[in-house]
CSV table of N, CA and C in Angstrom, one decimal:
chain,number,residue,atom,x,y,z
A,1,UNK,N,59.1,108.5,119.3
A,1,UNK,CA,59.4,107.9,118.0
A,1,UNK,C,59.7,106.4,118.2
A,2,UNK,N,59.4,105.8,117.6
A,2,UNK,CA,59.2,104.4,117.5
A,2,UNK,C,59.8,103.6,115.9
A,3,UNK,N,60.9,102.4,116.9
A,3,UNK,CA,60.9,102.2,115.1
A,3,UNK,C,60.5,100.4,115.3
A,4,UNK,N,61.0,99.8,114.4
A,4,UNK,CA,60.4,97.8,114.4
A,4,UNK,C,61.7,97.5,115.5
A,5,UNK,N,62.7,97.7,116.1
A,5,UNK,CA,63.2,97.5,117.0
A,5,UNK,C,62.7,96.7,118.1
A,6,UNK,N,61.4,97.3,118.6
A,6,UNK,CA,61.2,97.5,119.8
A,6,UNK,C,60.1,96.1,119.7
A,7,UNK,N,59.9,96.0,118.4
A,7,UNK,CA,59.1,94.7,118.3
A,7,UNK,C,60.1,93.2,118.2
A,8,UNK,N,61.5,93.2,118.3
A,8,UNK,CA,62.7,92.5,118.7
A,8,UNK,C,62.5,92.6,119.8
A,9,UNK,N,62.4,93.0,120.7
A,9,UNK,CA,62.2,92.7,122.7
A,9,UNK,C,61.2,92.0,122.9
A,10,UNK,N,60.3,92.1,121.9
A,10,UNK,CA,58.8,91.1,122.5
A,10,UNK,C,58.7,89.7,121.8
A,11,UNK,N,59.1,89.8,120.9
A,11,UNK,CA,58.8,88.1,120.2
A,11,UNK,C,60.2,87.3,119.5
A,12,UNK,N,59.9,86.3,120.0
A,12,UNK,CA,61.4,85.3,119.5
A,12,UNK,C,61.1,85.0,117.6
A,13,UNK,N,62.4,85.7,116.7
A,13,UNK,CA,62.1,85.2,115.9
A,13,UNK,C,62.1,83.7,114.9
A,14,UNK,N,61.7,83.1,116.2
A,14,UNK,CA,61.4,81.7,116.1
A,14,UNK,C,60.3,81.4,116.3
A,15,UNK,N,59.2,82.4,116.2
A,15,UNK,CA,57.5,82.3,116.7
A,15,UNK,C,57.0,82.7,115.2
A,16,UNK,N,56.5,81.3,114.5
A,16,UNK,CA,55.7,81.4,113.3
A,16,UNK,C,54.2,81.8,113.2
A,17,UNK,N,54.1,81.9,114.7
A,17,UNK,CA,52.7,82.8,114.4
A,17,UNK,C,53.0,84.6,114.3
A,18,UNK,N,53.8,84.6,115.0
A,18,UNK,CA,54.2,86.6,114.7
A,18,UNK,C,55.9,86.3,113.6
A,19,UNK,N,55.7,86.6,112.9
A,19,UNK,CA,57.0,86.7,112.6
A,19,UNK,C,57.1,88.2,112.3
A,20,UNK,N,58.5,88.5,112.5
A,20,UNK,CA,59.0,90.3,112.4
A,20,UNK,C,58.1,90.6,112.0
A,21,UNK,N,58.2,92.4,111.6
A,21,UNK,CA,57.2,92.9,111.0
A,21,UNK,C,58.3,93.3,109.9
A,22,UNK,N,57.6,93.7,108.8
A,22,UNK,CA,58.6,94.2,107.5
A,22,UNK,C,59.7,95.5,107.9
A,23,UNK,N,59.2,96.2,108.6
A,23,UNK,CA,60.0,97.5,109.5
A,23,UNK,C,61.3,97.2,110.0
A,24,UNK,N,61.0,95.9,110.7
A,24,UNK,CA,61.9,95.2,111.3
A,24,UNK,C,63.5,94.6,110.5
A,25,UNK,N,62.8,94.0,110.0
A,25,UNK,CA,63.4,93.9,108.2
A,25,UNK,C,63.8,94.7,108.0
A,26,UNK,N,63.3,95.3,107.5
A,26,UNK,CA,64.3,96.9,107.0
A,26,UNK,C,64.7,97.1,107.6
A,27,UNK,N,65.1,97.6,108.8
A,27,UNK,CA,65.8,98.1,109.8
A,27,UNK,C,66.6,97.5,110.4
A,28,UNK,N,66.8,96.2,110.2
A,28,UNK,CA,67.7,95.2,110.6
A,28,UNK,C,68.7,94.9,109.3
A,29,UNK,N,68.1,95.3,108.1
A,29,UNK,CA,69.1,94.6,107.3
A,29,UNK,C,70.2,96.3,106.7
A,30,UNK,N,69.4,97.4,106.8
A,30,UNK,CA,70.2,98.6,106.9
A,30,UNK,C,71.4,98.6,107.4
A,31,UNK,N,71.0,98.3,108.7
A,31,UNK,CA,72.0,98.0,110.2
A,31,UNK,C,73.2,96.5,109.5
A,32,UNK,N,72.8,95.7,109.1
A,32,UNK,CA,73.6,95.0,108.8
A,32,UNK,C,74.5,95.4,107.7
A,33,UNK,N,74.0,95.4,106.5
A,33,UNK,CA,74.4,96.1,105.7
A,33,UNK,C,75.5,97.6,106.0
A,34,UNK,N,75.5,98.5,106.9
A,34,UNK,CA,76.5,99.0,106.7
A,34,UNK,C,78.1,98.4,107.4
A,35,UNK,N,78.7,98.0,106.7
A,35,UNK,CA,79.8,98.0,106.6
A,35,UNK,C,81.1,98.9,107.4
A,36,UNK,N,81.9,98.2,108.8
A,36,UNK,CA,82.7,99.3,109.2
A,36,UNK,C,84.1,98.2,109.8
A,37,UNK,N,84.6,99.1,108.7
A,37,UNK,CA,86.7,98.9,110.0
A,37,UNK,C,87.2,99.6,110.6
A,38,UNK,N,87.6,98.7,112.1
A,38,UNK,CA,88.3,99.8,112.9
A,38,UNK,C,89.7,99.5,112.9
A,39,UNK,N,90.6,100.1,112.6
A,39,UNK,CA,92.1,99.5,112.7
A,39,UNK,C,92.6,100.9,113.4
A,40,UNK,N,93.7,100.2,114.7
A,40,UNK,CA,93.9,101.0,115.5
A,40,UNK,C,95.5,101.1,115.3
A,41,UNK,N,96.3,102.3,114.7
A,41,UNK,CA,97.7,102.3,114.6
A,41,UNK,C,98.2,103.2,116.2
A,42,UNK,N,99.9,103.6,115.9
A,42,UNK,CA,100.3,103.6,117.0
A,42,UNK,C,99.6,104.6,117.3
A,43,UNK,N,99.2,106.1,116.2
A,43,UNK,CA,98.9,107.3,116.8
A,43,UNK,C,97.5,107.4,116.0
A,44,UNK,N,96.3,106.8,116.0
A,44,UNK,CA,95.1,107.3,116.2
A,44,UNK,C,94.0,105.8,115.9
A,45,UNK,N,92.9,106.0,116.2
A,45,UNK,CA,91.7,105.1,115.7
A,45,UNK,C,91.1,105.6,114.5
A,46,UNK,N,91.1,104.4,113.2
A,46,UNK,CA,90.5,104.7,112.1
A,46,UNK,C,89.4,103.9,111.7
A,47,UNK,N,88.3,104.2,111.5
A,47,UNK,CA,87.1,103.7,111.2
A,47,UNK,C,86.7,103.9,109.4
A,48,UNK,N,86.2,103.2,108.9
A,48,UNK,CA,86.0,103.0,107.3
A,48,UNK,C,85.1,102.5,107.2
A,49,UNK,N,83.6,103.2,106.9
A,49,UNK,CA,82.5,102.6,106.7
A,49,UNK,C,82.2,102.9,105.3
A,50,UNK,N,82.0,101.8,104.6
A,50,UNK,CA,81.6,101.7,103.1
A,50,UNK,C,79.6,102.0,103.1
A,51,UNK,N,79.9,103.5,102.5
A,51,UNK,CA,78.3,104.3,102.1
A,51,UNK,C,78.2,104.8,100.9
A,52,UNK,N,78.2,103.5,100.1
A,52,UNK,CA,78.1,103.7,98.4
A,52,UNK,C,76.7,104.5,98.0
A,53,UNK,N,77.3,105.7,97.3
A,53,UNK,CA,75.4,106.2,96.7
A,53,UNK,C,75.6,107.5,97.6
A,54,UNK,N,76.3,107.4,99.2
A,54,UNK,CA,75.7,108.8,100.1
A,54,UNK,C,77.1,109.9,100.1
A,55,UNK,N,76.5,110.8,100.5
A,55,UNK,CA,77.1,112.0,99.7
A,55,UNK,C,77.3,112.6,101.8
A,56,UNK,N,78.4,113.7,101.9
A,56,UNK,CA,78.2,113.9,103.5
A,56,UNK,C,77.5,114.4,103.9
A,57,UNK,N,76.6,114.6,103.1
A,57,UNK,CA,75.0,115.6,104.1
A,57,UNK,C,74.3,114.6,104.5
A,58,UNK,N,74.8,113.3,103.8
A,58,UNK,CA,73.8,112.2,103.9
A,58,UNK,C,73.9,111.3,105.6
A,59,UNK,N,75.1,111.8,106.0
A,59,UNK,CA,75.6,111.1,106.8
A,59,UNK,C,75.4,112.4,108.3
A,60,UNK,N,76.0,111.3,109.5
A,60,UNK,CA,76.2,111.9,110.4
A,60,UNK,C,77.0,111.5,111.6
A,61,UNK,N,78.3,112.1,112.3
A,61,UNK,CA,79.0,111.2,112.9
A,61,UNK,C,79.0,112.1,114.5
A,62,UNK,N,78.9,111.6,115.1
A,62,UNK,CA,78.6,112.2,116.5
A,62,UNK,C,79.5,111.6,118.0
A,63,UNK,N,80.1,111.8,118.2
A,63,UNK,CA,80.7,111.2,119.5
A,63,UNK,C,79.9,111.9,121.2
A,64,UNK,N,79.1,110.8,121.3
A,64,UNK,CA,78.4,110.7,122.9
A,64,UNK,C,79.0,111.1,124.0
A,65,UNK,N,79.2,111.8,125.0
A,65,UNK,CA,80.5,111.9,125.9
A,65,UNK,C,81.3,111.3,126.0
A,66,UNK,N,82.3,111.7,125.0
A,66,UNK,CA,83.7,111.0,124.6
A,66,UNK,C,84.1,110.0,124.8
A,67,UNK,N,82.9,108.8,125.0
A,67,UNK,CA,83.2,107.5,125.0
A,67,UNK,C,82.6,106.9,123.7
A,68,UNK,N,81.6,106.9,123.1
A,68,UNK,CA,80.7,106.5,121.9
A,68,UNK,C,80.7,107.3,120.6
A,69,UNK,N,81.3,106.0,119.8
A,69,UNK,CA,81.4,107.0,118.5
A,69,UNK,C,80.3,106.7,118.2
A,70,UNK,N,79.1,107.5,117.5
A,70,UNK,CA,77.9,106.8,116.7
A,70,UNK,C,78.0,107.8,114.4
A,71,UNK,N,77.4,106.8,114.0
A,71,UNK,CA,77.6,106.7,112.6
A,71,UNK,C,75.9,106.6,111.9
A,72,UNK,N,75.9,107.7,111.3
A,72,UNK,CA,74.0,107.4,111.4
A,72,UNK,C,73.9,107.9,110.2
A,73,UNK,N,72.8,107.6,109.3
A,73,UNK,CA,73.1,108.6,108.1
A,73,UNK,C,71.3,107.5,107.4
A,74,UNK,N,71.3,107.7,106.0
A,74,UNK,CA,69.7,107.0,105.4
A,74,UNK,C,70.3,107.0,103.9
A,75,UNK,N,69.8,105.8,103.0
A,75,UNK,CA,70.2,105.7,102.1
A,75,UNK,C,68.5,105.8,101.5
A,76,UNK,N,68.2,106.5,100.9
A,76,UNK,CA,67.1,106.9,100.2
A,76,UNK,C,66.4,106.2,99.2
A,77,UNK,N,65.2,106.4,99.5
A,77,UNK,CA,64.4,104.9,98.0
A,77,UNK,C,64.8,105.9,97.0
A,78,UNK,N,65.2,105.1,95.7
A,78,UNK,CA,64.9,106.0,94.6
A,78,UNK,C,63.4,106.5,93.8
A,79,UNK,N,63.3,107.5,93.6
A,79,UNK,CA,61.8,107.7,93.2
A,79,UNK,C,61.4,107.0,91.8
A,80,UNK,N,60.4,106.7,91.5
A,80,UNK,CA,60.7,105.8,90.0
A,80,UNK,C,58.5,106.1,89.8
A,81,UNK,N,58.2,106.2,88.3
A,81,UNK,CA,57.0,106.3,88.0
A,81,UNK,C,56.1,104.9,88.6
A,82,UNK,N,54.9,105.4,88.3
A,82,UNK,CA,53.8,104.1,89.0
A,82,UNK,C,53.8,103.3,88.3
A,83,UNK,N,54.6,103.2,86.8
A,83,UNK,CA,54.4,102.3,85.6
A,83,UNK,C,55.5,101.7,85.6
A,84,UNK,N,56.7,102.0,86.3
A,84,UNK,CA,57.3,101.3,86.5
A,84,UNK,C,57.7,99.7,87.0
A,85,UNK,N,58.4,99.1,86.8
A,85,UNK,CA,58.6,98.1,87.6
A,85,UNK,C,60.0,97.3,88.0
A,86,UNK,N,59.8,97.1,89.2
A,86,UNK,CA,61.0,96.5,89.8
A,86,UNK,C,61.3,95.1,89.4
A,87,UNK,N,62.4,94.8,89.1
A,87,UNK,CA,62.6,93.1,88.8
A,87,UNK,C,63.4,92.7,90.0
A,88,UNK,N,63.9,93.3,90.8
A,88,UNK,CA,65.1,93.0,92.0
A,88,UNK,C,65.6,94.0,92.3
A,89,UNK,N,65.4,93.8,93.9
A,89,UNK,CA,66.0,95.0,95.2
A,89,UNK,C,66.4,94.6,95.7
A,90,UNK,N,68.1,94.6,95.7
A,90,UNK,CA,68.7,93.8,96.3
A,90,UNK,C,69.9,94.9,97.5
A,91,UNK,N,69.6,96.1,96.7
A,91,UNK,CA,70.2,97.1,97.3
A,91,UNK,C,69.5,97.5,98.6
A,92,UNK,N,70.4,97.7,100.3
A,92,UNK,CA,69.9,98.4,101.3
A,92,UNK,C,69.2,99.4,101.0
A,93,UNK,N,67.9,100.4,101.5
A,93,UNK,CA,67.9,101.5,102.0
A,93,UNK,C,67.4,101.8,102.9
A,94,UNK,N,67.3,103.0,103.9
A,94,UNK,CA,66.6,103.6,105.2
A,94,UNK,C,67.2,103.7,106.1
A,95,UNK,N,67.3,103.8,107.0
A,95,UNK,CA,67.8,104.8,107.9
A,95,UNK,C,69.3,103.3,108.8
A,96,UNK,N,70.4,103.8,108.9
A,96,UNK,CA,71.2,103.1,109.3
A,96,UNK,C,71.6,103.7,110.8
A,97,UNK,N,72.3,103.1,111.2
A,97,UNK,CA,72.8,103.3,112.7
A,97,UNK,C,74.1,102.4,113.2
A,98,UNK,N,75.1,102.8,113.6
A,98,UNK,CA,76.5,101.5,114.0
A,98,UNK,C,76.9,102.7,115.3
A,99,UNK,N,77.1,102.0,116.4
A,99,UNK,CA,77.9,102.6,117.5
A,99,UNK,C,79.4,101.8,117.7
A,100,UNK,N,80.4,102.3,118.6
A,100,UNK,CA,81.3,101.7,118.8
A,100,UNK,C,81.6,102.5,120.2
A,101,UNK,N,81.9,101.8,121.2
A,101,UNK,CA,82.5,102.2,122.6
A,101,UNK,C,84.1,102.4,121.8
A,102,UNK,N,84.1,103.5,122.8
A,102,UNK,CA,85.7,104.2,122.2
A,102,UNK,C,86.4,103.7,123.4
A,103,UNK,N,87.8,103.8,123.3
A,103,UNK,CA,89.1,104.0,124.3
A,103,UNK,C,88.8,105.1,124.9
A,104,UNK,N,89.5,105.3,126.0
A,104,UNK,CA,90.0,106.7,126.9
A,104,UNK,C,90.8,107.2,126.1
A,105,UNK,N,91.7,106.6,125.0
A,105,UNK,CA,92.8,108.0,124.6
A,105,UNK,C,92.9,108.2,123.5
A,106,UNK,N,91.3,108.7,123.6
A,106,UNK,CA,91.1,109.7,122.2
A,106,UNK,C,90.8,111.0,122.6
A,107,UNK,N,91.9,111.6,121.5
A,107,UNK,CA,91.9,112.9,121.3
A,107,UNK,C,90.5,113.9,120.6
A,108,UNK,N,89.5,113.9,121.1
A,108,UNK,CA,88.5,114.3,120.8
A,108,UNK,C,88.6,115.7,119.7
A,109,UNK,N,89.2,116.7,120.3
A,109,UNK,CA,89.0,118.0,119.9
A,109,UNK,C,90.1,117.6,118.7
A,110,UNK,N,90.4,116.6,118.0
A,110,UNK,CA,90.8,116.3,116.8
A,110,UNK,C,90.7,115.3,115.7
A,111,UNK,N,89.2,115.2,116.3
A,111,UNK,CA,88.6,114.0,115.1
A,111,UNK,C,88.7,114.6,113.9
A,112,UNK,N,88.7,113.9,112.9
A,112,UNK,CA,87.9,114.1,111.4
A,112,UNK,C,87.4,113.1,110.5
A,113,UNK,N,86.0,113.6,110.1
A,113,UNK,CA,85.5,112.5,109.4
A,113,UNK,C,85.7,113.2,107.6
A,114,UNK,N,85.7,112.0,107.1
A,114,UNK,CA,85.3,112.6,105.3
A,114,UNK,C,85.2,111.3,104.8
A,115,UNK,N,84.1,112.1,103.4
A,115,UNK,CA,83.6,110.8,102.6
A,115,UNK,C,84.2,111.1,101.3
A,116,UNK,N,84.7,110.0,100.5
A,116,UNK,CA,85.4,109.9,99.2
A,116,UNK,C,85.2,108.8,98.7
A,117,UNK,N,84.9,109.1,97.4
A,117,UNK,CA,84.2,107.8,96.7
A,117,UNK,C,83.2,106.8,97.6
A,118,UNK,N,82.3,106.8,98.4
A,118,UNK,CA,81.6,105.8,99.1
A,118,UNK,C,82.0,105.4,100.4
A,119,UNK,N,82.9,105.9,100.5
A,119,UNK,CA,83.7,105.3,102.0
A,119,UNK,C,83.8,106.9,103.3
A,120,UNK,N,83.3,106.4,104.2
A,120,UNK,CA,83.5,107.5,105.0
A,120,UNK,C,84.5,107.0,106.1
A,121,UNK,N,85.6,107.8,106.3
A,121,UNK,CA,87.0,107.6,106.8
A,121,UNK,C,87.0,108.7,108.2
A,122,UNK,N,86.5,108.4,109.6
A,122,UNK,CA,86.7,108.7,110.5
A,122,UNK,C,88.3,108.5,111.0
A,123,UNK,N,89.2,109.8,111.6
A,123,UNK,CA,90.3,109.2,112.0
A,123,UNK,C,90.0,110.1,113.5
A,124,UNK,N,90.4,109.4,114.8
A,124,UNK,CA,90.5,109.8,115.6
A,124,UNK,C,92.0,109.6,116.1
A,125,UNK,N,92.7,110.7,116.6
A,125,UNK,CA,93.5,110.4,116.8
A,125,UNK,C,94.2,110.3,118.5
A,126,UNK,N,94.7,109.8,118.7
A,126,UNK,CA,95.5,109.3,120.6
A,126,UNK,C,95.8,110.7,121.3
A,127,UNK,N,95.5,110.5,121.7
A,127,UNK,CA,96.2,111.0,123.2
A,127,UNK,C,98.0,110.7,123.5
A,128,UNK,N,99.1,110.6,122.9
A,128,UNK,CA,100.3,110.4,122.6
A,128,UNK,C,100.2,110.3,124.9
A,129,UNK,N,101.0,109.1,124.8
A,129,UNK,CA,101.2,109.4,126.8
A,129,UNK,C,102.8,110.1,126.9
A,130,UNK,N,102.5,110.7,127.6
A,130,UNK,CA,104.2,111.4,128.1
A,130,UNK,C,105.1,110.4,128.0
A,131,UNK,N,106.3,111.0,127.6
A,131,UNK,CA,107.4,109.8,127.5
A,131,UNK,C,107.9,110.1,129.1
A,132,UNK,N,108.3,109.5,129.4
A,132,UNK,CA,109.4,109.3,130.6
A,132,UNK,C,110.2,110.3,130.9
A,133,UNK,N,110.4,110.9,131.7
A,133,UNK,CA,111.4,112.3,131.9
A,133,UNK,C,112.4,111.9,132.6
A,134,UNK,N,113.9,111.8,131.9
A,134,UNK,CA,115.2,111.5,132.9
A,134,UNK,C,115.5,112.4,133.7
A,135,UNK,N,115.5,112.3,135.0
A,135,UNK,CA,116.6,113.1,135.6
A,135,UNK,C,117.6,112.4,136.6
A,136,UNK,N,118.4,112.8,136.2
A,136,UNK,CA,119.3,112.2,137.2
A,136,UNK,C,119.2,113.3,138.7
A,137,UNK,N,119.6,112.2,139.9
A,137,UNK,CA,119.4,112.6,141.1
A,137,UNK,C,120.6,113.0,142.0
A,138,UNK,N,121.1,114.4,142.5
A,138,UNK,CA,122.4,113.9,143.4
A,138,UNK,C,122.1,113.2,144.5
A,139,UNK,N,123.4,112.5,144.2
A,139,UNK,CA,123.7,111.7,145.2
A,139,UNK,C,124.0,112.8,146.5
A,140,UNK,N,123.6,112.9,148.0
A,140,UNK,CA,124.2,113.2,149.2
A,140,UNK,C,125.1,112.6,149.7
């Protein structure tokens, strides 16, 4: 499977004889277009990616061998008659994609993702580290 990516490794888009291809385009501005915050409190990593329109079947959130979160999902053309006509498309769609290299102290087996109103709210939470254990020692 092949997407206009791969036509980014071959040509500088500063070469006015090839410029992107429209694929490319699309796929580049999908990718731009989605929207994400990561804000890290004391006890977990929260990610907020704004996916106005997608619904959670639409989406998909995957963590790579517990190092890579990945965020993948497609915002769909809308279908419209042949008589129709467009005056402006200003809106993203097709297929999106965001990765993020994770920390070591995430608590995997307690992620959760959910989508509400447009926004999908991944919380992962820490790995809490041992506190300190006092003991006192006798003295000999």
């Amino acid at each position: 499977m092949t997407s206009g990516f791969e036509h980014f490794s071959q040509v500088s888009l500063r070469d006015k004889d090839c410029p992107p291809s429209r694929q490319f385009v699309k796929d580049a501005t999908a990718v731009a277009n989605t929207q994400v915050d990561w804000l890290e409190t004391a006890d977990a990593h929260i990610f907020k990616a704004d996916l106005p329109g997608l619904t959670r079947q639409d989406v998909k959130v995957i963590i790579e061998d517990g190092q890579t979160l990945e965020i993948s999902g497609e915002r769909k053309k809308e279908e419209t008659s042949k008589n129709d006509t467009w005056h402006r498309v200003e809106r993203s769609r097709g297929a999106f994609l965001r990765k993020f290299r994770l920390p070591e102290n995430i608590y995997i087996d307690s992620v959760k993702a959910q989508v509400e109103n447009g926004v999908l709210t991944i919380t992962l939470p820490k790995i809490l580290a041992p506190r300190p254990e006092v003991r006192t020692i006798e003295v000999l």
